[in-house]
């Protein structure tokens, strides 16, 4: 059973026992109702304590039940709360660790609540694009006040239990043994009648209407495209404008409305996508891990420095190796500057800065890094240079050390073959800036050991990254797809757009940054360098030469103060460039293309469906394990709008037959080869299925 019943003299104790977080799954809900009924049936029992075993009281709904009929099966959480609240004997919630979502709603339905300090109290539903649907929006404001409750419900952020001591949420804070304290408390109130109910509390706020109007305006500006935060305000407002039961019904209707919104579906997709990404079918979760107590990074450039910071932030000592002292000094100075900037913003204390810098050291000698448990190579993107480095690593690294490469495009199997220990070699593709971006593409080579893969997945979690496994191919999941996206962006210029129009259209769709602003930030020379290789390797693939022309002018982007846009010193804003725009127009003429007006809809479809089609190929080839992994790559590494759930999820939402129809239309344009539909896309569309 996931909820157990025991009697301690005249007090019944119902213990939630559904690891890891006592999720309120069907069996647990049933157990609570059974427990209350048993206690009511026994005349010797005077009161009931509801407590959680293990880590906390309850983390809320059992996410394993999401998307299954069990979620709705009676007793629902609302029924459980009605049973608890309606009990003729007092029910005391005893809270430690956490009371979140449905867990907190259940506690609010109890007659009394006691808690230990340090418990996280939250209604985080808004993070999944919904709102608490079991009375949370109606009871929490009555317990702690309108304003604090609204803040908690709109943000979903946990508040520590001790901060809420003194409110009507907690009748007593318990210092020592929680269960003993809760039983003693239950005994002390056993004969008190009437039983207190949160629903009967009055909200005392003279200018509630004015405050709610202010809150609505504030929330509207920060909610962006998400509807849930404003609905949270509406629901909370009902605590002052409606009777309790009417408020409950109103909350329920808003909940049901929000569950159906594409934004909520996208957020839930991302939530489950993150969890799914950590599962690799042929690598069991009990695969033994290698210990990572120290790390080394080869190359202290843009990426090497950021990667080293990740280790230091997680408390792992790291040594950076460079070829020359100046490069090393420069790398270390950049790291210090980054930390100092965080400190200026109040995100880091001097003490934390000192501690992190103390974990980072530099060296010019390979012998100094031989004992590291993991080494990440981040030298120039050149197979010859990687060969030199990996041969050296093979000589100096201790047996069992993990040898990782941060390559963005090169063949990890070839890199592994430079060593005599290919099972220890893996790709760890960080994204720039590596200390900030959430994504870590973990590239599994043909010979990568399962324990190495499992260890790096666990490490990703430790350094707070979203690890997504990719097979070996040119560009892996993310960059292979982005190549098609950029290719379309260039074609759009050739056919009639200017950079600003393309960027604005896709930014309006929700991307953090359009392709041209993004290229200017990353450096246009990187793509140029890769394309030159492509012209040799894939002579039959047509690329627009517009990007090459830009680079031939030395316009590499922000670093040269000129790229697709102009930049001013000390100003990161992109200013449309006459020179570039003239170049774009002239380029069309040189290629005999008559420029035409292109709609924003066409821009967005061409950019996004280029991603989708390549994503479908990647999925079919098994480079990505599942469609949601591709979505996670785009949500966490490429600024794809979260409220659209990633490219594959977006395609599902649009409907795959509709995606195909548009692709066929674009295939009648200048570059039909770019619109050759992936067989998987064709098949799923024909079968009426979706990617996810
Ligand atoms: N810049 C990005 O946005 C980005 C993103 C993801 C991955 N990557 C990949 O990361 C790697 C590094 O890229 P970067 O942008 O940091 O380059 P970078 O030029 O900024 O830094 C490379 C550093 O490596 C050092 N180096 C070169 N050869 C070396 C050797 N043999 N031994 C020791 N140090 C050596 C150089 O001195 C330089 O400091 C590349 O493989 C690149 O494809 C880059």
JSON list of C-alpha atoms in Angstrom, two decimals, residues 243-315:
[
{"chain": "A", "resi": 243, "resn": "UNK", "atom": "CA", "xyz": [-18.66, 32.51, -2.12]},
{"chain": "A", "resi": 244, "resn": "UNK", "atom": "CA", "xyz": [-16.29, 29.64, -1.36]},
{"chain": "A", "resi": 245, "resn": "UNK", "atom": "CA", "xyz": [-18.18, 26.95, -3.29]},
{"chain": "A", "resi": 246, "resn": "UNK", "atom": "CA", "xyz": [-18.66, 29.24, -6.29]},
{"chain": "A", "resi": 247, "resn": "UNK", "atom": "CA", "xyz": [-14.95, 30.05, -6.14]},
{"chain": "A", "resi": 248, "resn": "UNK", "atom": "CA", "xyz": [-14.14, 26.34, -6.20]},
{"chain": "A", "resi": 249, "resn": "UNK", "atom": "CA", "xyz": [-16.33, 25.82, -9.26]},
{"chain": "A", "resi": 250, "resn": "UNK", "atom": "CA", "xyz": [-14.76, 28.85, -10.95]},
{"chain": "A", "resi": 251, "resn": "UNK", "atom": "CA", "xyz": [-11.25, 27.52, -10.20]},
{"chain": "A", "resi": 252, "resn": "UNK", "atom": "CA", "xyz": [-12.26, 24.17, -11.69]},
{"chain": "A", "resi": 253, "resn": "UNK", "atom": "CA", "xyz": [-13.55, 25.77, -14.89]},
{"chain": "A", "resi": 254, "resn": "UNK", "atom": "CA", "xyz": [-10.35, 27.78, -15.32]},
{"chain": "A", "resi": 255, "resn": "UNK", "atom": "CA", "xyz": [-8.30, 24.65, -14.67]},
{"chain": "A", "resi": 256, "resn": "UNK", "atom": "CA", "xyz": [-10.15, 22.68, -17.35]},
{"chain": "A", "resi": 257, "resn": "UNK", "atom": "CA", "xyz": [-9.77, 25.58, -19.76]},
{"chain": "A", "resi": 258, "resn": "UNK", "atom": "CA", "xyz": [-6.03, 25.86, -19.19]},
{"chain": "A", "resi": 259, "resn": "UNK", "atom": "CA", "xyz": [-5.35, 22.13, -19.48]},
{"chain": "A", "resi": 260, "resn": "UNK", "atom": "CA", "xyz": [-6.53, 22.34, -23.10]},
{"chain": "A", "resi": 261, "resn": "UNK", "atom": "CA", "xyz": [-4.36, 25.30, -24.13]},
{"chain": "A", "resi": 262, "resn": "UNK", "atom": "CA", "xyz": [-1.47, 24.65, -26.53]},
{"chain": "A", "resi": 263, "resn": "UNK", "atom": "CA", "xyz": [0.79, 26.59, -24.15]},
{"chain": "A", "resi": 264, "resn": "UNK", "atom": "CA", "xyz": [0.08, 24.21, -21.28]},
{"chain": "A", "resi": 265, "resn": "UNK", "atom": "CA", "xyz": [0.47, 21.21, -23.54]},
{"chain": "A", "resi": 266, "resn": "UNK", "atom": "CA", "xyz": [3.84, 22.59, -24.65]},
{"chain": "A", "resi": 267, "resn": "UNK", "atom": "CA", "xyz": [5.00, 23.15, -21.06]},
{"chain": "A", "resi": 268, "resn": "UNK", "atom": "CA", "xyz": [3.94, 19.66, -20.04]},
{"chain": "A", "resi": 269, "resn": "UNK", "atom": "CA", "xyz": [5.69, 18.27, -23.10]},
{"chain": "A", "resi": 270, "resn": "UNK", "atom": "CA", "xyz": [8.89, 20.04, -22.05]},
{"chain": "A", "resi": 271, "resn": "UNK", "atom": "CA", "xyz": [8.50, 18.83, -18.47]},
{"chain": "A", "resi": 272, "resn": "UNK", "atom": "CA", "xyz": [8.18, 15.20, -19.52]},
{"chain": "A", "resi": 273, "resn": "UNK", "atom": "CA", "xyz": [10.71, 15.68, -22.32]},
{"chain": "A", "resi": 274, "resn": "UNK", "atom": "CA", "xyz": [13.35, 16.67, -19.79]},
{"chain": "A", "resi": 275, "resn": "UNK", "atom": "CA", "xyz": [12.71, 13.49, -17.81]},
{"chain": "A", "resi": 276, "resn": "UNK", "atom": "CA", "xyz": [12.53, 11.26, -20.88]},
{"chain": "A", "resi": 277, "resn": "UNK", "atom": "CA", "xyz": [15.85, 12.61, -22.16]},
{"chain": "A", "resi": 278, "resn": "UNK", "atom": "CA", "xyz": [17.68, 11.13, -19.19]},
{"chain": "A", "resi": 279, "resn": "UNK", "atom": "CA", "xyz": [16.53, 7.62, -20.08]},
{"chain": "A", "resi": 280, "resn": "UNK", "atom": "CA", "xyz": [18.54, 5.57, -22.54]},
{"chain": "A", "resi": 281, "resn": "UNK", "atom": "CA", "xyz": [16.80, 2.30, -23.45]},
{"chain": "A", "resi": 282, "resn": "UNK", "atom": "CA", "xyz": [19.87, 0.04, -23.43]},
{"chain": "A", "resi": 283, "resn": "UNK", "atom": "CA", "xyz": [21.57, 1.71, -20.46]},
{"chain": "A", "resi": 284, "resn": "UNK", "atom": "CA", "xyz": [19.76, 0.62, -17.29]},
{"chain": "A", "resi": 285, "resn": "UNK", "atom": "CA", "xyz": [19.39, 3.15, -14.51]},
{"chain": "A", "resi": 286, "resn": "UNK", "atom": "CA", "xyz": [21.52, 0.98, -12.20]},
{"chain": "A", "resi": 287, "resn": "UNK", "atom": "CA", "xyz": [24.54, 1.06, -14.54]},
{"chain": "A", "resi": 288, "resn": "UNK", "atom": "CA", "xyz": [27.58, 1.60, -12.30]},
{"chain": "A", "resi": 289, "resn": "UNK", "atom": "CA", "xyz": [29.01, 5.10, -12.63]},
{"chain": "A", "resi": 290, "resn": "UNK", "atom": "CA", "xyz": [32.61, 6.21, -12.70]},
{"chain": "A", "resi": 291, "resn": "UNK", "atom": "CA", "xyz": [33.55, 8.71, -10.05]},
{"chain": "A", "resi": 292, "resn": "UNK", "atom": "CA", "xyz": [34.18, 12.29, -11.23]},
{"chain": "A", "resi": 293, "resn": "UNK", "atom": "CA", "xyz": [36.08, 14.08, -8.50]},
{"chain": "A", "resi": 294, "resn": "UNK", "atom": "CA", "xyz": [38.37, 16.13, -10.69]},
{"chain": "A", "resi": 295, "resn": "UNK", "atom": "CA", "xyz": [38.34, 17.41, -14.25]},
{"chain": "A", "resi": 296, "resn": "UNK", "atom": "CA", "xyz": [40.59, 18.92, -16.88]},
{"chain": "A", "resi": 297, "resn": "UNK", "atom": "CA", "xyz": [39.83, 21.06, -19.91]},
{"chain": "A", "resi": 298, "resn": "UNK", "atom": "CA", "xyz": [42.09, 21.34, -22.95]},
{"chain": "A", "resi": 299, "resn": "UNK", "atom": "CA", "xyz": [41.95, 24.82, -24.48]},
{"chain": "A", "resi": 300, "resn": "UNK", "atom": "CA", "xyz": [41.10, 27.95, -22.49]},
{"chain": "A", "resi": 301, "resn": "UNK", "atom": "CA", "xyz": [39.24, 29.73, -25.30]},
{"chain": "A", "resi": 302, "resn": "UNK", "atom": "CA", "xyz": [35.61, 30.74, -25.56]},
{"chain": "A", "resi": 303, "resn": "UNK", "atom": "CA", "xyz": [34.28, 27.28, -24.77]},
{"chain": "A", "resi": 304, "resn": "UNK", "atom": "CA", "xyz": [37.06, 25.90, -22.56]},
{"chain": "A", "resi": 305, "resn": "UNK", "atom": "CA", "xyz": [36.66, 28.72, -20.02]},
{"chain": "A", "resi": 306, "resn": "UNK", "atom": "CA", "xyz": [32.88, 28.34, -19.84]},
{"chain": "A", "resi": 307, "resn": "UNK", "atom": "CA", "xyz": [33.16, 24.57, -19.48]},
{"chain": "A", "resi": 308, "resn": "UNK", "atom": "CA", "xyz": [35.69, 24.93, -16.65]},
{"chain": "A", "resi": 309, "resn": "UNK", "atom": "CA", "xyz": [33.28, 27.28, -14.84]},
{"chain": "A", "resi": 310, "resn": "UNK", "atom": "CA", "xyz": [30.62, 24.57, -14.90]},
{"chain": "A", "resi": 311, "resn": "UNK", "atom": "CA", "xyz": [32.87, 22.21, -12.98]},
{"chain": "A", "resi": 312, "resn": "UNK", "atom": "CA", "xyz": [33.95, 24.85, -10.47]},
{"chain": "A", "resi": 313, "resn": "UNK", "atom": "CA", "xyz": [30.30, 25.86, -9.93]},
{"chain": "A", "resi": 314, "resn": "UNK", "atom": "CA", "xyz": [29.55, 22.25, -9.02]},
{"chain": "A", "resi": 315, "resn": "UNK", "atom": "CA", "xyz": [32.52, 22.09, -6.65]}
]
